[in-house]
XYZ file of C-alpha atoms in Angstrom:
352
model
C -13.068 6.820 32.615
C -13.747 3.565 30.762
C -17.317 4.665 30.103
C -16.141 7.966 28.626
C -13.665 6.187 26.342
C -16.505 3.909 25.218
C -18.687 6.966 24.572
C -15.979 8.597 22.469
C -15.711 5.459 20.357
C -19.489 5.401 19.963
C -19.554 9.047 18.850
C -16.771 8.394 16.353
C -18.489 5.323 14.965
C -21.762 7.236 14.659
C -19.976 9.597 12.272
C -18.353 6.700 10.437
C -21.629 4.811 10.013
C -23.267 7.817 8.344
C -20.173 8.468 6.252
C -19.839 4.944 4.818
C -22.726 5.279 2.298
C -21.157 8.522 1.051
C -17.832 6.751 0.593
C -19.505 3.877 -1.242
C -21.426 6.201 -3.580
C -18.399 8.305 -4.455
C -15.867 5.506 -4.716
C -18.025 3.163 -6.778
C -19.202 5.822 -9.240
C -15.677 7.113 -9.851
C -14.274 3.599 -10.174
C -17.013 2.558 -12.617
C -16.574 5.703 -14.699
C -12.848 5.063 -14.982
C -13.160 1.303 -15.547
C -15.736 1.758 -18.338
C -13.751 4.519 -20.043
C -10.589 2.555 -20.701
C -6.975 3.712 -20.829
C -5.150 5.789 -23.425
C -1.378 5.604 -23.744
C 0.335 8.456 -21.965
C -2.850 9.932 -20.512
C -4.209 7.169 -18.282
C -7.942 7.084 -17.749
C -9.699 9.343 -20.228
C -13.394 9.839 -19.457
C -15.133 11.283 -22.521
C -18.553 9.632 -22.607
C -21.064 12.262 -21.376
C -22.877 9.799 -19.125
C -19.620 8.593 -17.566
C -18.434 12.192 -17.150
C -21.585 12.942 -15.158
C -21.126 9.716 -13.195
C -17.586 10.729 -12.324
C -18.745 14.216 -11.297
C -21.446 12.800 -9.026
C -18.873 10.516 -7.434
C -16.486 13.402 -6.881
C -19.200 15.496 -5.262
C -20.131 12.595 -3.006
C -16.541 12.123 -1.871
C -16.388 15.835 -1.099
C -19.127 15.283 1.483
C -17.237 12.587 3.403
C -15.475 14.762 5.953
C -18.428 17.104 6.635
C -20.753 14.120 7.136
C -18.239 12.420 9.429
C -17.767 15.581 11.471
C -21.450 16.495 11.502
C -22.654 13.155 12.788
C -19.913 12.867 15.404
C -21.269 16.152 16.766
C -24.831 14.842 16.343
C -23.973 11.782 18.409
C -22.685 13.987 21.223
C -25.199 16.849 21.276
C -28.128 15.670 19.141
C -29.583 18.055 16.520
C -28.015 21.296 17.822
C -24.573 19.799 17.147
C -25.244 18.705 13.566
C -24.958 22.036 11.741
C -21.767 23.198 13.525
C -20.265 19.762 12.916
C -21.012 19.993 9.194
C -19.484 23.483 9.106
C -16.381 22.255 10.916
C -15.999 19.343 8.502
C -16.327 21.648 5.511
C -13.633 23.890 6.995
C -11.405 20.847 7.521
C -11.739 20.125 3.802
C -11.023 23.731 2.855
C -7.858 24.104 4.943
C -6.497 20.664 4.005
C -6.805 19.128 7.471
C -8.528 16.041 6.051
C -10.104 13.336 8.181
C -8.097 14.190 11.276
C -9.332 17.769 11.138
C -12.876 16.547 10.528
C -12.769 14.280 13.567
C -11.437 17.103 15.738
C -14.105 19.476 14.397
C -16.836 16.951 15.152
C -15.779 16.458 18.749
C -15.274 20.182 19.356
C -18.679 20.982 17.856
C -20.412 18.227 19.799
C -18.977 19.008 23.192
C -19.347 22.789 22.802
C -22.969 22.403 21.674
C -23.704 20.067 24.579
C -22.131 22.548 27.000
C -24.206 25.441 25.647
C -27.341 23.267 25.905
C -26.711 23.058 29.648
C -26.882 26.829 30.092
C -29.704 28.177 32.227
C -31.502 30.677 29.992
C -34.761 32.624 30.317
C -37.912 30.871 29.183
C -38.238 33.296 26.232
C -34.901 32.147 24.749
C -35.392 28.398 25.064
C -37.311 28.057 21.794
C -34.523 29.610 19.714
C -31.579 28.003 21.526
C -31.388 24.777 19.449
C -32.050 26.423 16.060
C -30.181 29.694 16.403
C -28.080 30.366 19.492
C -26.370 26.985 19.919
C -25.503 26.430 16.216
C -24.315 30.023 15.784
C -22.025 30.221 18.812
C -20.755 26.672 18.318
C -19.946 27.282 14.636
C -17.924 30.380 15.529
C -15.946 28.454 18.142
C -15.381 25.459 15.832
C -14.330 27.767 12.991
C -11.796 29.487 15.222
C -10.347 26.171 16.381
C -10.106 24.838 12.824
C -8.279 27.898 11.539
C -5.830 27.612 14.445
C -5.028 23.909 13.986
C -5.581 23.597 10.251
C -2.224 24.955 9.138
C -0.109 22.615 11.352
C -2.100 19.583 10.212
C -1.756 20.615 6.569
C 2.003 21.100 6.982
C 2.354 17.671 8.574
C 0.528 16.014 5.671
C 2.619 17.946 3.129
C 5.844 16.882 4.853
C 4.721 13.243 4.755
C 3.987 13.587 1.041
C 7.428 15.122 0.427
C 9.096 12.279 2.301
C 7.266 9.685 0.204
C 8.206 11.436 -3.031
C 11.881 11.480 -2.103
C 11.714 7.701 -1.560
C 10.024 6.992 -4.890
C 13.302 7.400 -6.762
C 15.304 5.154 -4.422
C 13.533 1.941 -3.400
C 10.072 1.155 -4.697
C 9.635 -1.972 -2.542
C 10.438 -0.180 0.729
C 8.153 2.658 -0.377
C 5.374 0.149 -1.108
C 5.740 -1.365 2.386
C 5.416 2.081 3.974
C 2.463 2.989 1.754
C 0.683 -0.268 2.588
C 1.066 0.393 6.310
C -0.118 3.993 5.929
C -3.189 3.013 3.927
C -4.264 0.451 6.526
C -3.333 2.430 9.626
C -6.377 4.696 9.846
C -8.560 3.235 7.060
C -9.529 6.415 5.261
C -8.073 8.868 7.768
C -5.386 11.501 7.152
C -2.464 9.056 7.051
C -4.351 6.893 4.560
C -5.189 9.933 2.466
C -1.552 11.096 2.296
C -0.536 7.742 0.802
C -3.569 7.654 -1.485
C -3.133 11.190 -2.797
C 0.586 10.578 -3.297
C -0.271 7.662 -5.594
C -2.879 9.757 -7.405
C -0.399 12.609 -7.916
C 2.166 10.294 -9.497
C -0.450 9.036 -11.968
C -0.398 12.530 -13.446
C 3.368 12.192 -13.858
C 3.028 8.883 -15.704
C 4.187 6.771 -12.731
C 1.593 4.058 -12.087
C 3.472 1.589 -9.842
C 2.924 3.604 -6.644
C -0.817 3.742 -7.268
C -0.628 0.015 -7.966
C 0.673 -0.541 -4.427
C -2.091 1.716 -3.075
C -4.757 -0.103 -5.096
C -3.701 -3.400 -3.514
C -3.420 -1.992 0.008
C -6.829 -0.295 0.148
C -8.831 -3.486 -0.303
C -6.848 -5.821 1.962
C -8.181 -4.578 5.358
C -11.895 -5.094 4.603
C -11.349 -8.260 2.577
C -8.954 -9.663 5.183
C -11.294 -8.987 8.099
C -14.308 -10.269 6.198
C -12.535 -13.514 5.314
C -11.174 -13.822 8.867
C -14.703 -13.632 10.288
C -15.808 -16.395 7.911
C -12.850 -18.652 8.718
C -13.079 -18.327 12.523
C -16.637 -17.198 13.314
C -16.228 -18.172 16.974
C -13.773 -15.273 17.393
C -16.253 -12.633 16.294
C -19.566 -11.383 17.619
C -22.746 -11.968 15.660
C -22.797 -8.355 14.513
C -19.131 -8.510 13.490
C -19.859 -11.589 11.388
C -22.636 -9.669 9.645
C -20.287 -6.708 9.227
C -17.774 -9.087 7.678
C -20.108 -9.787 4.766
C -20.443 -6.081 4.111
C -16.682 -5.637 4.500
C -16.038 -8.152 1.721
C -18.357 -6.257 -0.617
C -16.671 -2.961 0.281
C -13.233 -4.482 -0.201
C -14.126 -5.607 -3.706
C -14.835 -1.991 -4.650
C -11.821 -0.563 -2.815
C -13.493 0.936 0.274
C -10.998 0.530 3.133
C -13.493 1.833 5.691
C -15.201 -1.572 5.673
C -12.631 -2.693 8.269
C -13.406 0.149 10.692
C -16.061 -1.697 12.775
C -13.519 -4.445 13.504
C -10.730 -1.980 14.316
C -12.977 0.055 16.589
C -13.945 -3.043 18.565
C -10.414 -4.497 18.866
C -7.770 -1.991 17.686
C -4.725 -3.615 19.297
C -5.192 -6.842 17.333
C -6.904 -5.661 14.169
C -4.828 -2.607 13.207
C -1.419 -4.369 13.308
C -2.879 -7.285 11.344
C -4.286 -5.157 8.538
C -1.114 -3.029 8.410
C 1.077 -6.108 7.990
C -1.244 -7.619 5.377
C -1.450 -4.404 3.357
C 2.327 -3.899 3.533
C 2.984 -7.451 2.315
C 0.480 -7.075 -0.513
C 1.884 -3.696 -1.579
C 5.469 -5.020 -1.531
C 4.530 -7.946 -3.787
C 2.726 -5.512 -6.107
C 5.868 -3.378 -6.339
C 8.035 -6.415 -7.064
C 5.560 -7.497 -9.744
C 5.458 -4.001 -11.322
C 1.713 -3.672 -10.809
C 0.487 -0.336 -12.149
C -2.850 1.369 -11.593
C -4.019 4.056 -14.054
C -7.073 5.022 -11.988
C -7.303 7.075 -8.770
C -9.000 4.186 -6.992
C -8.219 0.685 -5.798
C -9.509 -2.800 -5.207
C -10.521 -5.492 -7.706
C -13.031 -3.114 -9.322
C -10.169 -1.322 -11.116
C -8.798 -4.544 -12.649
C -9.574 -3.338 -16.219
C -7.118 -0.440 -15.815
C -4.335 -2.404 -14.085
C -0.918 -3.249 -15.537
C 0.135 -6.858 -14.763
C -3.291 -8.055 -13.713
C -2.101 -11.483 -12.544
C 0.334 -10.051 -10.002
C -2.339 -7.587 -8.880
C -4.646 -10.483 -7.998
C -1.801 -12.488 -6.406
C -0.769 -9.479 -4.284
C -4.297 -9.023 -2.980
C -4.784 -12.719 -2.223
C -1.521 -12.985 -0.291
C -2.162 -9.763 1.644
C -5.670 -10.890 2.556
C -4.364 -14.284 3.681
C -1.694 -12.654 5.875
C -4.249 -10.334 7.510
C -6.837 -13.070 8.113
C -4.268 -15.521 9.488
C -2.566 -12.974 11.751
C -5.725 -11.492 13.241
C -7.234 -14.906 13.933
C -4.033 -16.014 15.657
C -4.154 -12.901 17.872
C -7.883 -12.903 18.656
C -9.501 -15.052 21.314
C -12.832 -16.831 21.169
C -15.859 -14.695 21.937
C -17.928 -15.771 24.932
C -21.654 -15.731 24.213
C -22.428 -13.230 26.983
C -19.738 -10.845 25.703
C -21.230 -11.134 22.228
C -24.581 -9.861 23.490
C -22.946 -6.937 25.272
C -20.804 -5.923 22.315
C -23.541 -6.231 19.729
C -25.511 -3.450 21.405
C -22.667 -1.041 20.709
C -21.730 -2.063 17.216
C -25.175 -2.559 15.694
C -25.903 1.156 15.884
C -22.455 1.998 14.608
C -22.670 -0.147 11.499
C -26.249 0.566 10.542
């Protein structure tokens, strides 16, 4: 049982490791396009330069590949090449029906396990050559597509109801809303709960309300920055590979890529996830109190040029990062050298 749980985590992190470069490409290009375009009163970010327009388009296309890549390489990790195409199809369907990251993860596991099951079939010698390139992808894609259409609507409704609940709070108590948004952003680090909070902030930008996106912009960078700083402060509580991942997490945090904290959360979810949720909630609450506004659909220090109340934005991030780093290092225990060797075998493949 423990081995199977470990395998599931490995499959998930295989998808995440291939997805991270896509996230970086899309997020950085969009953030740079917005930051270099400036802000116009009443309209927010206004990208008119032809080069920056193309940059923004490339970033948007890259972000559109996130869920299919995640799903495809989860399936690849389970079933090897025959699982890749059905996984990509399932991820694309998850995007189309609004199931987001949760739907993509489900599609990846369904595609992988179905493809692996079909691979085990005893077939005549004449069919073996076409099994991995025709039969397995075709049958698996049909099964994954059926599953996605069955579960897609409930997942979409759940995300819509969460968005409605957030919107009803936005007129009542901005600080409480910011605390909830901070926790949501950090909870699954780019997953469906994170995306509900993020897209809620983006939607309100279009309505001229920038404070909610300000809370999101603070929250998205605290998990990777907090974990990166924590690994520098107390290196004896992290494996060698985690310490290396921490350097990358800091870079990702600076450009607003929350997924930089995923390797830490995957290795120690019970200590890491609560710590990053508390840190992001504290940072978002301070941002709301300080009336921090973000005019761009992105977060992290990279969007500083388009932030209202820049000083409080920086203060909110610093305090949130400090809370996360302090809390997680209080909760974590020292890593024994032998355990470090064992763990590094798992995580090195995941992060590369």
